[in-house]
């Protein structure tokens, strides 16, 4: 089965440590870097490792369901996992999509 997962990633700079963070609430993933570009790049690596791991282990459906994703003909992101309004107002929002081939 091939699923398409579409999700939002928020890029923001923390005022305390001056690091940039890339956060995806619907996947409960976050990574960081010294620059916005490094945070994005690090997040891409993390995202690839996350999906590769849960697909290889055969836990894709279980993990995604635990995160609130709904399965039907499509894969729907959870609506209850949103960043705080404060974060959204200070961040760059990216929409990512991944085609995921999962054997079941």
Tab-separated table of C-alpha atoms in Angstrom:
chain	number	residue	atom	x	y	z
A	1	UNK	CA	0.000	0.000	0.000
A	2	UNK	CA	1.241	3.503	-0.767
A	3	UNK	CA	0.172	6.313	1.530
A	4	UNK	CA	0.763	10.023	1.170
A	5	UNK	CA	1.383	11.784	4.465
A	6	UNK	CA	1.040	15.565	4.395
A	7	UNK	CA	2.045	17.520	7.469
A	8	UNK	CA	3.162	20.938	8.626
A	9	UNK	CA	6.637	21.733	9.888
A	10	UNK	CA	7.227	24.921	11.850
A	11	UNK	CA	10.651	26.580	11.775
A	12	UNK	CA	11.404	29.034	14.558
A	13	UNK	CA	14.289	30.512	16.509
A	14	UNK	CA	14.379	30.149	20.277
A	15	UNK	CA	15.101	33.481	21.937
A	16	UNK	CA	16.950	31.879	24.854
A	17	UNK	CA	19.471	29.663	23.062
A	18	UNK	CA	19.333	31.343	19.602
A	19	UNK	CA	19.047	27.927	17.934
A	20	UNK	CA	16.593	27.276	15.113
A	21	UNK	CA	14.070	24.481	15.572
A	22	UNK	CA	12.043	22.504	13.045
A	23	UNK	CA	8.983	21.010	14.715
A	24	UNK	CA	6.240	18.772	13.355
A	25	UNK	CA	3.473	18.433	15.978
A	26	UNK	CA	1.495	15.817	14.030
A	27	UNK	CA	4.500	13.461	14.049
A	28	UNK	CA	5.839	14.563	17.447
A	29	UNK	CA	9.254	15.232	15.885
A	30	UNK	CA	11.645	18.123	16.423
A	31	UNK	CA	15.232	18.850	15.390
A	32	UNK	CA	17.438	21.923	15.521
A	33	UNK	CA	20.449	23.683	14.049
A	34	UNK	CA	22.543	26.815	14.305
A	35	UNK	CA	20.805	28.224	11.206
A	36	UNK	CA	17.340	27.901	9.703
A	37	UNK	CA	18.788	25.895	6.811
A	38	UNK	CA	20.626	23.531	9.168
A	39	UNK	CA	17.460	22.976	11.223
A	40	UNK	CA	15.521	22.144	8.035
A	41	UNK	CA	18.259	19.821	6.802
A	42	UNK	CA	18.563	18.048	10.159
A	43	UNK	CA	14.785	17.642	10.281
A	44	UNK	CA	14.729	16.078	6.802
A	45	UNK	CA	17.267	13.473	7.958
A	46	UNK	CA	15.246	12.803	11.128
A	47	UNK	CA	12.037	12.480	9.116
A	48	UNK	CA	13.585	9.987	6.698
A	49	UNK	CA	14.988	7.942	9.600
A	50	UNK	CA	11.628	8.003	11.414
A	51	UNK	CA	9.626	6.685	8.466
A	52	UNK	CA	12.318	4.198	7.441
A	53	UNK	CA	12.416	2.793	10.982
A	54	UNK	CA	8.678	2.332	11.505
A	55	UNK	CA	8.197	0.867	8.024
A	56	UNK	CA	11.110	-1.587	8.400
A	57	UNK	CA	9.907	-2.672	11.862
A	58	UNK	CA	6.381	-3.211	10.576
A	59	UNK	CA	4.976	-0.735	13.110
A	60	UNK	CA	3.926	2.006	10.672
A	61	UNK	CA	0.173	1.683	11.238
A	62	UNK	CA	0.554	1.272	15.013
A	63	UNK	CA	2.857	4.282	15.445
A	64	UNK	CA	0.859	6.551	13.158
A	65	UNK	CA	-2.405	5.546	14.873
A	66	UNK	CA	-0.849	6.246	18.290
A	67	UNK	CA	0.045	9.720	16.984
A	68	UNK	CA	-3.602	10.276	16.021
A	69	UNK	CA	-3.416	9.686	12.257
A	70	UNK	CA	-6.506	8.154	10.613
A	71	UNK	CA	-6.349	5.480	7.926
A	72	UNK	CA	-8.849	5.107	5.091
A	73	UNK	CA	-8.169	5.528	1.381
A	74	UNK	CA	-5.877	8.347	2.465
A	75	UNK	CA	-3.785	9.076	5.541
A	76	UNK	CA	-5.251	11.982	7.535
A	77	UNK	CA	-3.194	14.001	10.001
A	78	UNK	CA	-4.500	14.449	13.535
A	79	UNK	CA	-6.331	17.710	14.120
A	80	UNK	CA	-5.548	17.915	17.824
A	81	UNK	CA	-1.768	18.273	17.462
A	82	UNK	CA	-1.152	21.944	16.812
A	83	UNK	CA	1.657	24.201	17.951
A	84	UNK	CA	0.893	27.013	20.346
A	85	UNK	CA	-0.418	30.254	18.768
A	86	UNK	CA	2.706	31.992	20.074
A	87	UNK	CA	4.888	29.570	18.116
A	88	UNK	CA	2.879	29.924	14.913
A	89	UNK	CA	3.128	33.704	14.968
A	90	UNK	CA	6.934	33.543	15.234
A	91	UNK	CA	7.618	30.734	12.808
A	92	UNK	CA	7.915	29.850	9.179
A	93	UNK	CA	5.391	27.194	8.216
A	94	UNK	CA	6.261	24.523	5.672
A	95	UNK	CA	3.988	21.854	4.290
A	96	UNK	CA	5.706	18.561	3.613
A	97	UNK	CA	4.357	15.510	1.826
A	98	UNK	CA	5.851	12.036	1.717
A	99	UNK	CA	4.836	9.044	-0.374
A	100	UNK	CA	5.245	6.006	1.870
A	101	UNK	CA	5.178	2.462	0.525
A	102	UNK	CA	4.057	0.160	3.325
A	103	UNK	CA	3.648	-3.597	2.971
A	104	UNK	CA	0.643	-5.083	4.796
